[in-house]
Every structure is written in C-alpha cells, then in structure tokens.
Amino acid sequence: MAVAPAGAARRARGLLLVAGSAALLLALVTVSLLYGALDVPPGEVWRTLLGDAPSARVDNAIRSVRVPRTALGVAAGAALGLAGALMQALTRNPLADPGLLGVSAGAAFAIVVAVGVLGLGSAYAYIWFAFAGALGAGLLVYVMGGLGRSGSTPVKLALSGVAVTSLLGSLTSAVALTEPEALDRFRFWSAGSLANQSTDVLLRILPFLAVGALIAFALAPSLNSLALGDEVATSLGLRTGRIRTLGVIAVTLLVGAAVAVVGPIVFVGLVVPHVVRVLLQYAGIGPDQRWLLPLSALLAPVLLLAADVAGRLLARPAEIQAGILVAFVGGPLFIVMVRRRRLAEL
C-alpha cells in the first residue's frame, strides 16, 4: 500500500479539521434560527425562511430578529477569533487578546462622548463613533509602539496598548459618571450583546470585516516566519515592520467593526486560538498560522452563538446577554487550560 507523503497527510488532517469546524458552525447557526424567546415549530421556521410565513408575528421573529442576530454572531465571532489569533502571533504573547491594542477602550470612549457630550441617541450614529474611536486608539498604540530606534516590537506594542487602554478607561469613567444617559447606554453596550441589531447594521460593517480578514489571511505565511523571531524573519527577507503595520491595521478593522456593534465581548479572541492550537497539536500539524487563522475564524462564532442561544433559553422570556455568558464560560475554561498544560508555543 502506498504511503501518503507527510505534507499531504498534514493537509488532509487540516482539511478534516476545517470541515468539522464548518459543520459545527452550521449546526449552531441552525440552532440559533430554530430557538428563541418565541416558540416556533421547526417546520414553520423553514417555511418563514423560504418566504411563506404562517403569521406576521412569526415572520418578524424569524426574519427580522433571528436571521440578522445569527448573521451578526457569525460575522462578529469570526472577526474576534481571527483578530485574537493574529494579535497573539504579532506580539508573540499567548495572553494577548484584541483588547490589548486599546481598540475596545477607544470604542467605549467614543460611545460615551457621542451620547454624553454630543447628545446622540441613534444607535447608527454612535456605532460609527465607536468605529472611529477604535481606529484612532489602534493607530495611537501603533505610533507609540513604533517610537524609538528599535521601531515596533511585541513588548512595546503590548505596553503601549496597556497604557492607552488605562488612559481611555479613566476618561470613559469620568464622562460616564457625570452623564447618566451616557452611563445607561454604556452599561448595555459594554455587557456585549447580539440583540436589537438589524441586517442594515451588519451590511455597514461587512466591508471593514472583509478587508481585515483578507489582510490577516494574506499575512499567515509571514507570521510563521515571525514566530521564529525578528532576526530570523529578517534574515529570511521579511520586512517585520511592514508585517506588523498590516497586522495592526487588520486587527483594528476586525475588532473595531465588531466591537462597535456587539460591544467588547471578552475571551472569544483569547480562548479560541488556544483551543485551535490544541486541536492542531493533536492532529500533528503544529501551530501553523495557515491553519490556525481560518480555524479560529470558524470556531469563534460557535462559542459566541452558543452563548447567545443559551442566554435566550435560560432566562425566557427575557435573556442574558451573550457577553456575560461568554465570560462565564470562557474564564474558567482558560484557567483550566493554563493549569493543565503549558500554553502552546506560538
């Protein structure tokens, strides 16, 4: 019997993981469409999706609430998972998450300013403010991290992110505590939720997510070389500064657009890439970014949608926001992973 070359066998195992992850995501999408606060038989759900709704109430629940909510969960989850994996590769820090670059803090500060100082009440208006705040904070972190002779390094980027996050967090608290309306809106947004969003909102952020994802996937081969260290990467002909610049742009686009709509949902971008590394390790593939990035983009929405569906079912007819359940599950899971095994090398 012929023996498959090692490269072909690894590729086959990688494709198998991608197919399994895609199937799991499809299953969660189906569950998200089938279950919610309103009991609708599965047959009526499918009829409604095909344009033959049994009543206006069911049509509104499925097409106007569950469909955009599910689509937003897939898009935002994929963005956060992809950004988390990219962030950890860029900083070579296994504890890095999208919030480390100050993006979430920038979005939060922009929202309280838009609501508390400028008096904006429309969700559409302060979503763009949040996106602009996220972009501005990400740019500020990168400029600060690039100061000095050595240019941008993982340590300087991380320290700059912590500094900007702390500063913006203090300013956000100062504005929110003096403006009751801003505080109310900020509290809802900061808990993280997929609820009360329309398809129009998703379409507005989709171009930013698509550009960020394309940049991230294009960087995957270079990130493998960057994991060997800046000196080795440079000796292989790579321009590390250019890679980090593009990486920061991708993280900012992905996280800025997602956080502006669903809030700063934590642990998705931190935990999922580590779960993927464990899967890749058991599959004998290793921490190859060409597999890690797409798998993180597929499995992160699984976690986010599972939390969202659980939040709808556990507190019916009300609901628990997805960000709260993700933190409730993700925190202990991450602690178990840290205690049971060394964090996989990046």
Short mmCIF file of C-alpha atoms in Angstrom, two decimals:
data_model
loop_
_atom_site.label_atom_id
_atom_site.label_comp_id
_atom_site.label_asym_id
_atom_site.label_seq_id
_atom_site.Cartn_x
_atom_site.Cartn_y
_atom_site.Cartn_z
CA MET A 1 0.00 0.00 0.00
CA ALA A 2 1.37 3.41 -0.95
CA VAL A 3 2.24 5.73 1.92
CA ALA A 4 0.99 9.33 1.66
CA PRO A 5 3.74 11.97 1.87
CA ALA A 6 3.91 13.75 5.24
CA GLY A 7 2.84 17.09 3.70
CA ALA A 8 -0.19 15.56 2.02
CA ALA A 9 -1.21 13.79 5.24
CA ARG A 10 -0.95 17.02 7.23
CA ARG A 11 -3.00 18.82 4.61
CA ALA A 12 -5.65 16.12 4.75
CA ARG A 13 -5.86 16.34 8.55
CA GLY A 14 -6.05 20.13 8.34
CA LEU A 15 -8.86 19.99 5.79
CA LEU A 16 -10.66 17.50 8.02
CA LEU A 17 -10.47 19.95 10.93
CA VAL A 18 -11.76 22.77 8.74
CA ALA A 19 -14.65 20.62 7.51
CA GLY A 20 -15.54 19.55 11.07
CA SER A 21 -15.41 23.15 12.33
CA ALA A 22 -17.58 24.34 9.43
CA ALA A 23 -20.11 21.60 10.16
CA LEU A 24 -20.19 22.58 13.85
CA LEU A 25 -20.73 26.23 12.92
CA LEU A 26 -23.55 25.26 10.55
CA ALA A 27 -25.20 23.28 13.35
CA LEU A 28 -25.03 26.30 15.73
CA VAL A 29 -26.46 28.56 13.01
CA THR A 30 -29.38 26.16 12.65
CA VAL A 31 -29.96 26.05 16.42
CA SER A 32 -29.81 29.86 16.57
CA LEU A 33 -32.51 30.12 13.90
CA LEU A 34 -34.73 27.46 15.50
CA TYR A 35 -34.75 28.51 19.15
CA GLY A 36 -35.57 31.81 20.83
CA ALA A 37 -37.97 33.58 23.18
CA LEU A 38 -40.92 32.76 20.89
CA ASP A 39 -41.76 29.05 20.42
CA VAL A 40 -41.94 28.37 16.69
CA PRO A 41 -42.07 24.78 15.34
CA PRO A 42 -39.07 23.93 13.10
CA GLY A 43 -41.36 23.44 10.09
CA GLU A 44 -42.72 26.98 10.41
CA VAL A 45 -39.18 28.35 10.77
CA TRP A 46 -38.17 26.81 7.44
CA ARG A 47 -41.40 27.99 5.79
CA THR A 48 -40.72 31.52 7.02
CA LEU A 49 -37.15 31.45 5.75
CA LEU A 50 -38.50 30.41 2.34
CA GLY A 51 -40.94 33.34 2.33
CA ASP A 52 -44.12 31.53 3.40
CA ALA A 53 -44.57 32.75 6.99
CA PRO A 54 -47.68 31.45 8.82
CA SER A 55 -48.21 34.83 10.54
CA ALA A 56 -46.75 38.33 10.76
CA ARG A 57 -45.60 37.64 14.31
CA VAL A 58 -43.56 34.58 13.26
CA ASP A 59 -42.20 36.41 10.22
CA ASN A 60 -40.99 39.25 12.43
CA ALA A 61 -39.41 36.87 14.97
CA ILE A 62 -37.52 34.86 12.36
CA ARG A 63 -36.65 37.22 9.51
CA SER A 64 -36.29 40.48 11.44
CA VAL A 65 -34.78 39.18 14.70
CA ARG A 66 -33.18 35.74 14.49
CA VAL A 67 -31.68 35.96 10.98
CA PRO A 68 -29.78 39.26 11.48
CA ARG A 69 -28.85 38.21 15.02
CA THR A 70 -27.39 34.92 13.81
CA ALA A 71 -25.58 36.53 10.89
CA LEU A 72 -24.12 39.16 13.20
CA GLY A 73 -22.98 36.42 15.60
CA VAL A 74 -21.14 34.63 12.78
CA ALA A 75 -19.51 37.80 11.46
CA ALA A 76 -18.54 39.29 14.85
CA GLY A 77 -17.39 35.95 16.25
CA ALA A 78 -15.21 35.25 13.21
CA ALA A 79 -13.72 38.74 13.43
CA LEU A 80 -12.90 38.44 17.14
CA GLY A 81 -11.42 34.94 16.77
CA LEU A 82 -9.34 35.92 13.77
CA ALA A 83 -8.15 39.11 15.44
CA GLY A 84 -7.21 37.21 18.62
CA ALA A 85 -5.08 34.68 16.73
CA LEU A 86 -3.47 37.47 14.72
CA MET A 87 -2.81 39.55 17.82
CA GLN A 88 -1.11 36.66 19.63
CA ALA A 89 1.07 35.96 16.59
CA LEU A 90 2.08 39.60 16.14
CA THR A 91 3.04 40.12 19.79
CA ARG A 92 4.23 36.51 20.36
CA ASN A 93 2.23 36.74 23.57
CA PRO A 94 -0.17 33.85 24.36
CA LEU A 95 -2.20 36.11 26.67
CA ALA A 96 -2.77 38.81 24.04
CA ASP A 97 -6.34 39.50 23.01
CA PRO A 98 -7.96 42.11 20.75
CA GLY A 99 -8.48 44.46 23.67
CA LEU A 100 -4.73 44.69 24.23
CA LEU A 101 -4.28 47.21 21.43
CA GLY A 102 -6.70 49.64 23.07
CA VAL A 103 -9.31 49.10 20.35
CA SER A 104 -12.16 48.23 22.72
CA ALA A 105 -11.24 51.12 25.04
CA GLY A 106 -11.24 53.52 22.09
CA ALA A 107 -14.69 52.38 21.02
CA ALA A 108 -16.05 52.70 24.57
CA PHE A 109 -14.68 56.22 24.97
CA ALA A 110 -16.16 57.32 21.63
CA ILE A 111 -19.58 55.98 22.61
CA VAL A 112 -19.77 57.85 25.92
CA VAL A 113 -18.57 61.03 24.20
CA ALA A 114 -21.17 60.64 21.43
CA VAL A 115 -24.00 60.04 23.90
CA GLY A 116 -22.93 62.09 26.90
CA VAL A 117 -21.24 65.10 25.30
CA LEU A 118 -22.79 65.34 21.83
CA GLY A 119 -26.22 64.03 22.87
CA LEU A 120 -26.55 61.46 20.06
CA GLY A 121 -29.34 58.96 20.64
CA SER A 122 -29.32 56.93 17.41
CA ALA A 123 -27.59 53.57 17.50
CA TYR A 124 -26.44 54.12 13.91
CA ALA A 125 -24.70 57.34 14.89
CA TYR A 126 -22.74 56.07 17.83
CA ILE A 127 -21.76 52.87 16.03
CA TRP A 128 -19.71 55.00 13.65
CA PHE A 129 -18.30 56.94 16.58
CA ALA A 130 -17.30 53.63 18.18
CA PHE A 131 -15.62 52.50 15.00
CA ALA A 132 -13.74 55.78 14.66
CA GLY A 133 -12.67 55.58 18.32
CA ALA A 134 -11.41 52.04 17.82
CA LEU A 135 -9.43 53.05 14.75
CA GLY A 136 -7.98 56.10 16.48
CA ALA A 137 -6.90 54.13 19.55
CA GLY A 138 -5.34 51.37 17.43
CA LEU A 139 -3.40 53.95 15.43
CA LEU A 140 -2.23 55.73 18.60
CA VAL A 141 -0.99 52.44 20.08
CA TYR A 142 0.92 51.60 16.93
CA VAL A 143 2.55 55.04 16.71
CA MET A 144 3.58 54.88 20.37
CA GLY A 145 4.85 51.31 19.93
CA GLY A 146 6.96 52.36 16.96
CA LEU A 147 8.77 55.22 18.67
CA GLY A 148 12.49 54.84 19.25
CA ARG A 149 15.38 53.33 17.32
CA SER A 150 14.24 49.71 17.51
CA GLY A 151 10.87 50.54 15.93
CA SER A 152 7.79 48.46 16.64
CA THR A 153 8.43 45.37 18.81
CA PRO A 154 5.99 42.95 20.51
CA VAL A 155 6.83 44.27 24.00
CA LYS A 156 6.50 47.93 23.01
CA LEU A 157 3.18 47.28 21.27
CA ALA A 158 1.80 45.48 24.32
CA LEU A 159 2.97 48.18 26.75
CA SER A 160 1.59 50.94 24.53
CA GLY A 161 -1.73 49.09 24.37
CA VAL A 162 -1.92 48.79 28.16
CA ALA A 163 -1.09 52.49 28.60
CA VAL A 164 -3.68 53.70 26.07
CA THR A 165 -6.32 51.31 27.45
CA SER A 166 -5.78 52.59 31.00
CA LEU A 167 -5.93 56.23 29.92
CA LEU A 168 -9.08 55.80 27.83
CA GLY A 169 -10.70 53.71 30.57
CA SER A 170 -10.22 56.54 33.05
CA LEU A 171 -11.60 59.13 30.63
CA THR A 172 -14.59 56.89 29.84
CA SER A 173 -15.41 56.52 33.52
CA ALA A 174 -15.10 60.27 34.06
CA VAL A 175 -17.59 61.08 31.28
CA ALA A 176 -19.98 58.22 32.07
CA LEU A 177 -20.21 59.01 35.77
CA THR A 178 -21.15 62.63 35.09
CA GLU A 179 -23.71 61.84 32.36
CA PRO A 180 -26.49 59.43 33.49
CA GLU A 181 -27.76 58.83 29.92
CA ALA A 182 -24.28 58.01 28.66
CA LEU A 183 -23.79 55.67 31.61
CA ASP A 184 -27.02 53.76 30.83
CA ARG A 185 -26.14 53.25 27.16
CA PHE A 186 -22.55 52.44 28.00
CA ARG A 187 -23.61 49.76 30.52
CA PHE A 188 -25.79 47.99 27.94
CA TRP A 189 -23.13 48.17 25.22
CA SER A 190 -20.26 47.13 27.50
CA ALA A 191 -22.03 43.89 28.51
CA GLY A 192 -21.84 42.66 24.91
CA SER A 193 -24.95 41.51 23.03
CA LEU A 194 -26.14 40.43 19.59
CA ALA A 195 -29.69 41.63 20.28
CA ASN A 196 -31.54 44.58 18.76
CA GLN A 197 -29.47 44.81 15.58
CA SER A 198 -30.70 44.81 12.00
CA THR A 199 -29.32 43.43 8.77
CA ASP A 200 -28.54 47.01 7.75
CA VAL A 201 -26.06 47.33 10.62
CA LEU A 202 -24.30 44.13 9.55
CA LEU A 203 -24.07 45.31 5.94
CA ARG A 204 -22.47 48.56 7.08
CA ILE A 205 -19.61 46.84 8.90
CA LEU A 206 -19.17 43.91 6.49
CA PRO A 207 -16.72 45.69 4.10
CA PHE A 208 -14.40 46.50 7.02
CA LEU A 209 -14.53 42.91 8.26
CA ALA A 210 -13.84 41.57 4.75
CA VAL A 211 -10.77 43.80 4.24
CA GLY A 212 -9.42 42.94 7.70
CA ALA A 213 -9.89 39.21 7.08
CA LEU A 214 -8.18 39.34 3.68
CA ILE A 215 -5.16 41.11 5.17
CA ALA A 216 -4.99 38.61 8.05
CA PHE A 217 -5.10 35.55 5.77
CA ALA A 218 -2.50 37.08 3.45
CA LEU A 219 -0.14 37.53 6.41
CA ALA A 220 -0.39 33.90 7.59
CA PRO A 221 2.81 32.58 5.89
CA SER A 222 4.82 35.59 7.13
CA LEU A 223 3.54 35.09 10.68
CA ASN A 224 5.04 31.59 10.68
CA SER A 225 8.45 33.13 10.00
CA LEU A 226 7.85 35.93 12.51
CA ALA A 227 7.24 33.30 15.22
CA LEU A 228 10.92 32.32 14.87
CA GLY A 229 11.99 35.80 16.00
CA ASP A 230 12.58 39.13 14.30
CA GLU A 231 16.21 38.36 13.45
CA VAL A 232 15.40 35.07 11.75
CA ALA A 233 12.44 36.63 9.93
CA THR A 234 14.63 39.48 8.70
CA SER A 235 17.33 37.05 7.56
CA LEU A 236 14.65 35.27 5.51
CA GLY A 237 13.97 38.53 3.69
CA LEU A 238 10.82 39.59 5.54
CA ARG A 239 10.11 43.21 6.48
CA THR A 240 8.92 42.81 10.05
CA GLY A 241 7.81 46.42 10.38
CA ARG A 242 5.58 46.11 7.33
CA ILE A 243 4.11 42.85 8.61
CA ARG A 244 3.26 44.39 12.00
CA THR A 245 1.80 47.52 10.35
CA LEU A 246 -0.52 45.43 8.19
CA GLY A 247 -1.32 43.20 11.18
CA VAL A 248 -2.33 46.15 13.34
CA ILE A 249 -4.49 47.51 10.50
CA ALA A 250 -6.22 44.13 10.18
CA VAL A 251 -6.80 43.80 13.95
CA THR A 252 -8.16 47.34 14.13
CA LEU A 253 -10.57 46.80 11.23
CA LEU A 254 -11.79 43.44 12.56
CA VAL A 255 -12.16 44.40 16.20
CA GLY A 256 -13.24 47.99 15.59
CA ALA A 257 -16.13 46.97 13.36
CA ALA A 258 -17.23 44.03 15.56
CA VAL A 259 -16.91 45.82 18.91
CA ALA A 260 -18.72 48.90 17.64
CA VAL A 261 -21.84 46.77 17.11
CA VAL A 262 -21.78 43.96 19.69
CA GLY A 263 -19.72 45.54 22.46
CA PRO A 264 -16.37 44.44 23.96
CA ILE A 265 -17.08 40.70 24.24
CA VAL A 266 -14.06 39.25 26.03
CA PHE A 267 -12.45 35.79 25.96
CA VAL A 268 -13.59 34.91 22.40
CA GLY A 269 -10.35 36.18 20.87
CA LEU A 270 -8.29 34.92 23.79
CA VAL A 271 -9.60 31.38 24.32
CA VAL A 272 -10.48 30.16 20.83
CA PRO A 273 -6.96 30.40 19.30
CA HIS A 274 -5.65 28.29 22.21
CA VAL A 275 -8.34 25.67 21.64
CA VAL A 276 -7.36 25.60 17.96
CA ARG A 277 -3.68 25.13 18.86
CA VAL A 278 -4.62 22.12 20.98
CA LEU A 279 -6.57 20.64 18.03
CA LEU A 280 -3.68 21.29 15.65
CA GLN A 281 -1.26 19.73 18.10
CA TYR A 282 -3.35 16.55 18.41
CA ALA A 283 -3.69 16.44 14.62
CA GLY A 284 0.10 16.53 14.29
CA ILE A 285 0.05 19.81 12.36
CA GLY A 286 1.57 22.19 14.92
CA PRO A 287 0.98 25.94 15.32
CA ASP A 288 0.84 26.69 11.59
CA GLN A 289 -0.84 30.08 11.09
CA ARG A 290 -2.19 28.98 7.71
CA TRP A 291 -4.47 26.58 9.58
CA LEU A 292 -4.78 28.44 12.87
CA LEU A 293 -6.30 31.61 11.40
CA PRO A 294 -9.15 30.01 9.40
CA LEU A 295 -9.95 27.55 12.19
CA SER A 296 -10.12 30.39 14.73
CA ALA A 297 -12.47 32.26 12.38
CA LEU A 298 -14.73 29.19 12.18
CA LEU A 299 -14.76 28.16 15.86
CA ALA A 300 -15.06 31.61 17.48
CA PRO A 301 -18.61 32.13 16.12
CA VAL A 302 -19.50 28.71 17.52
CA LEU A 303 -18.67 29.93 21.03
CA LEU A 304 -20.46 33.26 20.53
CA LEU A 305 -23.62 31.74 19.03
CA ALA A 306 -23.74 29.02 21.70
CA ALA A 307 -23.60 31.72 24.41
CA ASP A 308 -26.25 33.79 22.65
CA VAL A 309 -28.67 30.85 22.26
CA ALA A 310 -28.09 29.76 25.86
CA GLY A 311 -28.78 33.32 27.03
CA ARG A 312 -32.11 33.32 25.16
CA LEU A 313 -33.23 29.97 26.56
CA LEU A 314 -32.02 30.22 30.17
CA ALA A 315 -33.87 33.44 31.05
CA ARG A 316 -37.02 33.21 28.89
CA PRO A 317 -38.97 35.39 28.18
CA ALA A 318 -36.09 37.78 28.99
CA GLU A 319 -32.49 36.94 28.12
CA ILE A 320 -28.91 37.03 29.39
CA GLN A 321 -26.52 38.97 27.17
CA ALA A 322 -24.06 36.84 25.22
CA GLY A 323 -21.03 38.73 26.53
CA ILE A 324 -21.89 37.74 30.11
CA LEU A 325 -22.21 34.03 29.27
CA VAL A 326 -19.03 34.02 27.17
CA ALA A 327 -17.12 35.47 30.13
CA PHE A 328 -18.82 32.97 32.48
CA VAL A 329 -17.71 30.01 30.33
CA GLY A 330 -14.50 31.40 28.84
CA GLY A 331 -12.87 32.47 32.11
CA PRO A 332 -12.88 29.04 33.83
CA LEU A 333 -12.04 27.29 30.54
CA PHE A 334 -8.99 29.46 30.10
CA ILE A 335 -7.87 28.84 33.70
CA VAL A 336 -8.21 25.06 33.20
CA MET A 337 -6.15 25.24 30.01
CA VAL A 338 -3.42 27.22 31.75
CA ARG A 339 -3.32 24.84 34.76
CA ARG A 340 -3.48 21.53 32.86
CA ARG A 341 -0.85 22.25 30.25
CA ARG A 342 1.69 24.78 29.23
CA LEU A 343 0.26 27.28 26.80
CA ALA A 344 1.15 26.17 23.32
CA GLU A 345 4.16 27.93 21.89
CA LEU A 346 3.25 30.50 19.30
#
